[in-house]
Amino acid sequence: MSALLDGDLSRAGRTAGLSLTEYFVTDSARWLWRYRLAQMAADPERARWMVRQAVVGDGGLAVGHAGFHGPPDEAGMVEVGYSVAPEFRRRGYARATLVELLCRAAAEPTVTTVRAAISPGNAASLATVSGFGFVEVGEQWDDEDGRELVFEVPARRGVPAE
C-alpha cells in the first residue's frame, strides 16, 4: 500500500507479485491506502482484515480491491468493501469478490453479521448484494461517500450454496 500511495505501480506490483493497473493509484485509491495504512499503524492486528487485491485467474489479473473495514466489532459485525476497476466491470468480478468476502467472514467464529453500506445511486453494487440475502436495516451518512443505505446478512447465511 505504501508503494501505491507513492504512485509506484512497478514497486507495488513486484511486492504483490501482480501487474497492477492505474486504477490502483487513482485519487480515491490513494485515499484508501492512506486511510488503511493509518489504521494498521495504530493497530497492526487490523492488517489481516484490511484491503487486498481482487485477483482472478492463474495469471494473477488484479481487477480491483476488496476487504473489510476492520475486524469484527463487539457485536461480531464486519463491513465489506469492494471496488472493481472500470475496465473490468460487468463481468461478475464484484459478485465473485463478494462471495470470497462472505466465505472469509463465515469462516471466522467471531463474525456474526456482514454489513454492506452502499450509495443509493450505486445500482451495480445494490444489484450485487441483492442476491446474497442482505436486508436493508437503515441508512447512514459517510463523510467520504455521503448518504449510504445499510444492508446486513447473518455471516453464515450470506455464503452462497455450491
Coordinates of N, CA and C in Angstrom, one line a residue:
M1 N 0.8 -1.2 0.0 CA 0.0 0.0 0.0 C 0.9 1.3 0.0
S2 N 2.0 1.2 0.7 CA 2.9 2.3 0.7 C 3.4 2.7 -0.7
A3 N 3.7 1.7 -1.5 CA 4.2 1.9 -2.9 C 3.0 2.5 -3.7
L4 N 1.8 2.0 -3.5 CA 0.7 2.5 -4.2 C 0.4 4.0 -3.8
L5 N 0.5 4.3 -2.6 CA 0.3 5.6 -2.1 C 1.4 6.6 -2.7
D6 N 2.6 6.0 -2.9 CA 3.6 6.8 -3.6 C 3.4 6.9 -5.1
G7 N 2.5 6.1 -5.6 CA 2.2 6.1 -7.1 C 3.2 5.2 -7.8
D8 N 3.9 4.3 -7.1 CA 4.9 3.5 -7.7 C 4.3 2.1 -8.0
L9 N 3.6 2.0 -9.2 CA 3.0 0.8 -9.6 C 3.9 -0.4 -9.8
S10 N 5.1 0.0 -10.3 CA 6.1 -1.1 -10.6 C 6.5 -1.7 -9.3
R11 N 6.9 -0.9 -8.3 CA 7.3 -1.5 -7.0 C 6.1 -2.2 -6.3
A12 N 4.9 -1.7 -6.4 CA 3.8 -2.3 -5.8 C 3.5 -3.6 -6.4
G13 N 3.6 -3.7 -7.7 CA 3.4 -4.9 -8.5 C 4.4 -6.0 -8.2
R14 N 5.7 -5.6 -8.0 CA 6.7 -6.5 -7.7 C 6.5 -7.1 -6.3
T15 N 6.1 -6.2 -5.3 CA 5.8 -6.7 -4.0 C 4.6 -7.6 -3.9
A16 N 3.6 -7.3 -4.7 CA 2.4 -8.2 -4.7 C 2.5 -9.4 -5.6
G17 N 3.5 -9.3 -6.5 CA 3.6 -10.4 -7.5 C 2.5 -10.3 -8.6
L18 N 2.1 -9.1 -8.9 CA 1.0 -8.9 -9.8 C 1.3 -7.7 -10.7
S19 N 0.6 -7.7 -11.8 CA 0.6 -6.5 -12.6 C -0.6 -5.6 -12.3
L20 N -0.4 -4.4 -11.8 CA -1.4 -3.6 -11.4 C -1.7 -2.5 -12.4
T21 N -2.9 -2.1 -12.5 CA -3.3 -1.0 -13.4 C -3.3 0.3 -12.7
E22 N -3.5 1.4 -13.5 CA -3.5 2.7 -13.0 C -4.7 2.9 -12.0
Y23 N -5.7 2.0 -12.0 CA -6.8 2.1 -11.1 C -6.3 2.1 -9.6
F24 N -5.2 1.5 -9.4 CA -4.7 1.3 -8.0 C -4.0 2.6 -7.5
V25 N -3.8 3.6 -8.4 CA -3.2 4.8 -8.0 C -4.0 6.1 -8.3
T26 N -5.4 5.8 -8.5 CA -6.3 7.0 -8.6 C -6.4 7.7 -7.3
D27 N -6.9 8.9 -7.3 CA -7.1 9.7 -6.1 C -7.9 8.9 -5.1
S28 N -9.0 8.3 -5.5 CA -9.8 7.6 -4.5 C -9.0 6.4 -3.9
A29 N -8.3 5.7 -4.8 CA -7.5 4.6 -4.3 C -6.4 5.0 -3.3
R30 N -5.8 6.1 -3.6 CA -4.7 6.6 -2.7 C -5.3 7.1 -1.4
W31 N -6.5 7.6 -1.4 CA -7.2 8.0 -0.2 C -7.3 6.7 0.6
L32 N -7.8 5.6 0.0 CA -8.0 4.4 0.7 C -6.7 3.8 1.3
W33 N -5.6 3.8 0.5 CA -4.3 3.3 1.0 C -3.9 4.2 2.2
R34 N -4.0 5.5 2.1 CA -3.6 6.3 3.3 C -4.4 6.0 4.5
Y35 N -5.7 5.9 4.3 CA -6.6 5.6 5.4 C -6.3 4.3 6.1
R36 N -6.2 3.2 5.3 CA -5.9 1.9 5.8 C -4.5 1.8 6.4
L37 N -3.5 2.4 5.8 CA -2.2 2.4 6.4 C -2.2 3.0 7.8
A38 N -2.9 4.1 8.0 CA -3.0 4.8 9.3 C -3.7 3.9 10.3
Q39 N -4.8 3.2 9.8 CA -5.5 2.2 10.7 C -4.5 1.1 11.2
M40 N -3.8 0.6 10.2 CA -2.9 -0.5 10.6 C -1.7 -0.1 11.4
A41 N -1.2 1.1 11.2 CA -0.2 1.7 12.1 C -0.7 1.8 13.5
A42 N -1.9 2.2 13.7 CA -2.5 2.4 15.0 C -2.8 1.0 15.7
D43 N -3.1 0.0 14.9 CA -3.4 -1.3 15.4 C -3.0 -2.3 14.4
P44 N -1.8 -2.9 14.5 CA -1.3 -3.8 13.5 C -2.2 -5.1 13.3
E45 N -2.9 -5.4 14.4 CA -3.8 -6.6 14.3 C -4.9 -6.4 13.3
R46 N -5.2 -5.2 12.9 CA -6.2 -4.9 11.9 C -5.8 -5.4 10.5
A47 N -4.5 -5.6 10.2 CA -4.0 -5.8 8.9 C -4.6 -7.0 8.2
R48 N -4.9 -8.1 8.9 CA -5.5 -9.2 8.3 C -6.9 -9.0 7.8
W49 N -7.5 -7.9 8.2 CA -8.9 -7.6 7.8 C -8.9 -6.6 6.7
M50 N -7.8 -6.0 6.5 CA -7.8 -4.8 5.5 C -7.9 -5.3 4.1
V51 N -7.8 -4.3 3.3 CA -8.0 -4.4 1.8 C -6.9 -5.2 1.2
R52 N -7.3 -6.0 0.2 CA -6.4 -6.8 -0.7 C -6.8 -6.6 -2.1
Q53 N -5.9 -7.1 -3.0 CA -6.2 -7.0 -4.4 C -7.3 -8.1 -4.7
A54 N -8.2 -7.8 -5.6 CA -9.1 -8.8 -6.1 C -8.5 -9.4 -7.4
V55 N -8.1 -10.7 -7.3 CA -7.3 -11.3 -8.4 C -8.1 -12.4 -9.0
V56 N -8.1 -12.5 -10.3 CA -8.7 -13.7 -11.0 C -7.7 -14.4 -11.9
G57 N -8.0 -15.7 -12.0 CA -7.2 -16.5 -13.0 C -5.8 -16.8 -12.5
D58 N -5.2 -17.7 -13.2 CA -3.9 -18.2 -12.9 C -2.8 -17.1 -13.2
G59 N -3.1 -16.2 -14.1 CA -2.2 -15.2 -14.5 C -2.1 -14.0 -13.5
G60 N -2.9 -14.1 -12.4 CA -2.9 -13.0 -11.4 C -3.4 -11.7 -11.9
L61 N -4.5 -11.7 -12.6 CA -5.1 -10.4 -13.1 C -5.8 -9.7 -11.9
A62 N -5.2 -8.5 -11.5 CA -5.8 -7.7 -10.5 C -6.9 -6.9 -11.1
V63 N -8.2 -7.2 -10.7 CA -9.3 -6.5 -11.3 C -9.9 -5.4 -10.4
G64 N -9.4 -5.4 -9.2 CA -9.9 -4.4 -8.2 C -9.3 -4.7 -6.8
H65 N -10.0 -4.2 -5.8 CA -9.6 -4.5 -4.4 C -10.8 -4.7 -3.5
A66 N -10.6 -5.4 -2.4 CA -11.7 -5.8 -1.5 C -11.1 -6.1 -0.2
G67 N -12.0 -6.0 0.8 CA -11.6 -6.4 2.2 C -12.7 -6.0 3.1
F68 N -12.3 -5.9 4.4 CA -13.3 -5.4 5.4 C -12.8 -4.1 5.9
H69 N -13.7 -3.4 6.5 CA -13.4 -2.1 7.1 C -12.6 -2.2 8.4
G70 N -12.5 -3.4 8.9 CA -11.8 -3.7 10.1 C -12.2 -5.0 10.7
P71 N -11.6 -5.4 11.8 CA -12.0 -6.6 12.4 C -13.4 -6.6 12.9
P72 N -14.0 -7.7 13.4 CA -15.4 -7.7 13.9 C -15.5 -6.7 15.1
D73 N -16.6 -6.0 15.2 CA -16.8 -5.2 16.3 C -17.3 -6.0 17.5
E74 N -17.6 -5.4 18.6 CA -18.0 -6.2 19.8 C -19.3 -7.0 19.6
A75 N -20.1 -6.7 18.6 CA -21.3 -7.5 18.3 C -21.0 -8.5 17.2
G76 N -19.8 -8.6 16.7 CA -19.4 -9.6 15.7 C -19.7 -9.2 14.3
M77 N -19.9 -7.9 14.1 CA -20.2 -7.3 12.7 C -18.9 -6.9 12.0
V78 N -18.8 -7.3 10.7 CA -17.8 -6.8 9.8 C -18.5 -6.1 8.7
E79 N -17.8 -5.1 8.1 CA -18.4 -4.4 7.0 C -17.5 -4.7 5.8
V80 N -18.1 -5.1 4.7 CA -17.3 -5.4 3.4 C -17.1 -4.1 2.6
G81 N -16.1 -4.1 1.9 CA -15.8 -3.0 0.9 C -15.2 -3.7 -0.3
Y82 N -15.6 -3.3 -1.5 CA -15.0 -3.8 -2.7 C -15.1 -2.8 -3.8
S83 N -14.2 -2.9 -4.7 CA -14.3 -2.0 -5.9 C -13.6 -2.7 -7.1
V84 N -14.2 -2.6 -8.2 CA -13.7 -3.2 -9.4 C -13.3 -2.1 -10.4
A85 N -12.1 -2.2 -11.0 CA -11.7 -1.2 -12.0 C -12.7 -1.1 -13.1
P86 N -12.9 0.1 -13.6 CA -13.9 0.3 -14.7 C -13.8 -0.6 -15.9
E87 N -12.6 -0.9 -16.3 CA -12.4 -1.7 -17.5 C -12.8 -3.2 -17.2
F88 N -13.0 -3.6 -16.0 CA -13.3 -5.0 -15.6 C -14.7 -5.2 -15.1
R89 N -15.5 -4.1 -15.1 CA -16.9 -4.1 -14.6 C -17.8 -4.9 -15.5
R90 N -18.9 -5.3 -15.0 CA -20.0 -6.0 -15.7 C -19.5 -7.4 -16.2
R91 N -18.6 -8.0 -15.5 CA -18.1 -9.3 -15.9 C -18.3 -10.3 -14.7
G92 N -18.9 -9.9 -13.6 CA -19.1 -10.8 -12.5 C -18.0 -10.8 -11.4
Y93 N -17.1 -9.9 -11.6 CA -16.0 -9.9 -10.6 C -16.4 -9.3 -9.3
A94 N -17.3 -8.4 -9.2 CA -17.8 -7.9 -7.9 C -18.5 -9.0 -7.2
R95 N -19.3 -9.7 -7.9 CA -20.1 -10.8 -7.3 C -19.1 -11.9 -6.7
A96 N -18.1 -12.2 -7.6 CA -17.1 -13.2 -7.1 C -16.3 -12.7 -5.9
T97 N -16.0 -11.4 -5.9 CA -15.3 -10.8 -4.8 C -16.1 -10.9 -3.5
L98 N -17.4 -10.6 -3.7 CA -18.3 -10.6 -2.5 C -18.4 -12.1 -2.0
V99 N -18.5 -13.0 -2.9 CA -18.5 -14.4 -2.4 C -17.3 -14.7 -1.6
E100 N -16.1 -14.3 -2.0 CA -14.9 -14.6 -1.2 C -15.0 -13.9 0.1
L101 N -15.4 -12.7 0.2 CA -15.5 -12.0 1.4 C -16.5 -12.6 2.4
L102 N -17.7 -13.1 1.8 CA -18.7 -13.8 2.7 C -18.1 -15.1 3.2
C103 N -17.4 -15.8 2.4 CA -16.8 -17.1 2.8 C -15.8 -16.8 3.9
R104 N -15.0 -15.8 3.7 CA -14.0 -15.5 4.8 C -14.7 -15.1 6.1
A105 N -15.7 -14.3 6.0 CA -16.4 -13.9 7.2 C -17.1 -15.1 7.9
A106 N -17.7 -16.0 7.1 CA -18.3 -17.2 7.7 C -17.3 -18.1 8.3
A107 N -16.1 -18.1 7.9 CA -15.0 -19.0 8.5 C -14.5 -18.5 9.8
E108 N -14.8 -17.2 10.1 CA -14.4 -16.6 11.4 C -15.4 -16.8 12.5
P109 N -15.1 -17.6 13.5 CA -16.1 -17.8 14.5 C -16.7 -16.6 15.2
T110 N -15.9 -15.5 15.3 CA -16.4 -14.3 16.0 C -17.2 -13.4 15.1
V111 N -17.4 -13.7 13.8 CA -18.2 -12.9 13.0 C -19.6 -13.4 12.9
T112 N -20.6 -12.6 13.2 CA -22.0 -13.0 13.2 C -22.7 -12.3 12.1
T113 N -22.3 -11.1 11.7 CA -23.1 -10.3 10.8 C -22.1 -9.7 9.8
V114 N -22.5 -9.6 8.5 CA -21.8 -8.9 7.5 C -22.6 -7.7 7.0
R115 N -22.0 -6.6 7.0 CA -22.7 -5.3 6.6 C -22.1 -4.8 5.3
A116 N -23.0 -4.2 4.5 CA -22.6 -3.5 3.3 C -23.3 -2.2 3.3
A117 N -22.5 -1.1 3.2 CA -23.1 0.3 3.1 C -22.9 0.8 1.7
I118 N -24.0 1.1 1.0 CA -23.9 1.4 -0.4 C -24.7 2.7 -0.7
S119 N -24.1 3.6 -1.6 CA -24.7 4.8 -2.0 C -26.0 4.4 -2.8
P120 N -27.1 5.1 -2.5 CA -28.4 4.8 -3.2 C -28.3 4.9 -4.7
G121 N -27.3 5.6 -5.2 CA -27.2 5.7 -6.7 C -26.3 4.7 -7.3
N122 N -25.7 3.8 -6.5 CA -24.8 2.8 -7.0 C -25.6 1.5 -7.3
A123 N -26.3 1.6 -8.5 CA -27.1 0.5 -8.9 C -26.4 -0.9 -9.0
A124 N -25.2 -0.8 -9.5 CA -24.4 -2.1 -9.7 C -24.2 -2.7 -8.4
S125 N -23.7 -2.0 -7.4 CA -23.4 -2.6 -6.1 C -24.7 -3.0 -5.4
L126 N -25.8 -2.3 -5.5 CA -27.1 -2.7 -5.0 C -27.5 -4.0 -5.6
A127 N -27.3 -4.1 -6.9 CA -27.7 -5.4 -7.5 C -26.8 -6.5 -7.1
T128 N -25.5 -6.2 -6.8 CA -24.6 -7.3 -6.4 C -25.0 -7.9 -5.1
V129 N -25.3 -7.1 -4.1 CA -25.7 -7.6 -2.8 C -27.1 -8.2 -2.7
S130 N -27.9 -7.9 -3.7 CA -29.3 -8.3 -3.6 C -29.4 -9.9 -3.7
G131 N -28.5 -10.5 -4.3 CA -28.6 -12.0 -4.5 C -28.0 -12.8 -3.3
F132 N -27.7 -12.1 -2.2 CA -27.0 -12.8 -1.1 C -27.8 -12.7 0.2
G133 N -29.0 -12.3 0.2 CA -29.8 -12.3 1.4 C -29.6 -11.1 2.2
F134 N -28.9 -10.1 1.8 CA -28.7 -8.9 2.5 C -30.1 -8.2 2.7
V135 N -30.4 -7.6 3.9 CA -31.6 -6.9 4.2 C -31.2 -5.5 4.5
E136 N -32.0 -4.5 4.0 CA -31.7 -3.1 4.3 C -32.2 -2.9 5.8
V137 N -31.2 -2.4 6.6 CA -31.5 -2.2 8.0 C -31.5 -0.7 8.4
G138 N -31.2 0.2 7.5 CA -31.2 1.6 7.8 C -30.3 2.4 6.8
E139 N -29.9 3.6 7.2 CA -29.0 4.4 6.4 C -28.1 5.1 7.3
Q140 N -27.1 5.6 6.7 CA -26.1 6.4 7.4 C -25.4 7.4 6.5
W141 N -24.8 8.4 7.2 CA -24.0 9.4 6.4 C -22.5 9.1 6.6
D142 N -21.9 9.0 5.4 CA -20.4 8.8 5.4 C -19.8 10.1 4.9
D143 N -18.8 10.6 5.7 CA -18.2 11.9 5.3 C -17.5 11.8 3.9
E144 N -17.0 10.6 3.5 CA -16.4 10.5 2.2 C -17.4 10.2 1.1
D145 N -18.4 9.4 1.4 CA -19.3 8.9 0.3 C -20.7 9.5 0.3
G146 N -21.0 10.2 1.4 CA -22.4 10.8 1.5 C -23.4 9.8 2.1
R147 N -24.6 9.9 1.7 CA -25.7 9.0 2.2 C -25.5 7.6 1.7
E148 N -25.6 6.7 2.6 CA -25.5 5.2 2.2 C -26.6 4.4 2.8
L149 N -27.1 3.5 2.1 CA -28.1 2.5 2.6 C -27.3 1.4 3.3
V150 N -27.7 0.9 4.4 CA -27.0 -0.1 5.2 C -27.8 -1.4 5.0
F151 N -27.0 -2.4 4.6 CA -27.6 -3.8 4.5 C -26.8 -4.8 5.3
E152 N -27.5 -5.8 5.9 CA -26.8 -6.8 6.7 C -27.3 -8.2 6.3
V153 N -26.5 -9.1 6.6 CA -26.9 -10.5 6.4 C -26.1 -11.3 7.5
P154 N -26.8 -12.3 8.1 CA -26.0 -13.2 9.1 C -24.8 -13.8 8.3
A155 N -23.7 -13.9 9.0 CA -22.4 -14.3 8.4 C -22.5 -15.6 7.7
R156 N -23.2 -16.6 8.2 CA -23.2 -17.9 7.6 C -24.3 -18.0 6.6
R157 N -25.3 -17.2 6.6 CA -26.4 -17.2 5.7 C -26.0 -16.6 4.3
G158 N -25.1 -15.6 4.4 CA -24.7 -14.9 3.2 C -23.9 -15.7 2.2
V159 N -23.4 -16.9 2.6 CA -22.5 -17.7 1.8 C -23.4 -18.5 0.8
P160 N -23.1 -18.3 -0.5 CA -23.9 -19.0 -1.5 C -23.7 -20.5 -1.5
A161 N -24.7 -21.3 -1.8 CA -24.5 -22.7 -1.8 C -23.7 -23.1 -3.0
E162 N -22.9 -24.1 -2.9 CA -22.1 -24.6 -4.0 C -22.9 -25.3 -5.0

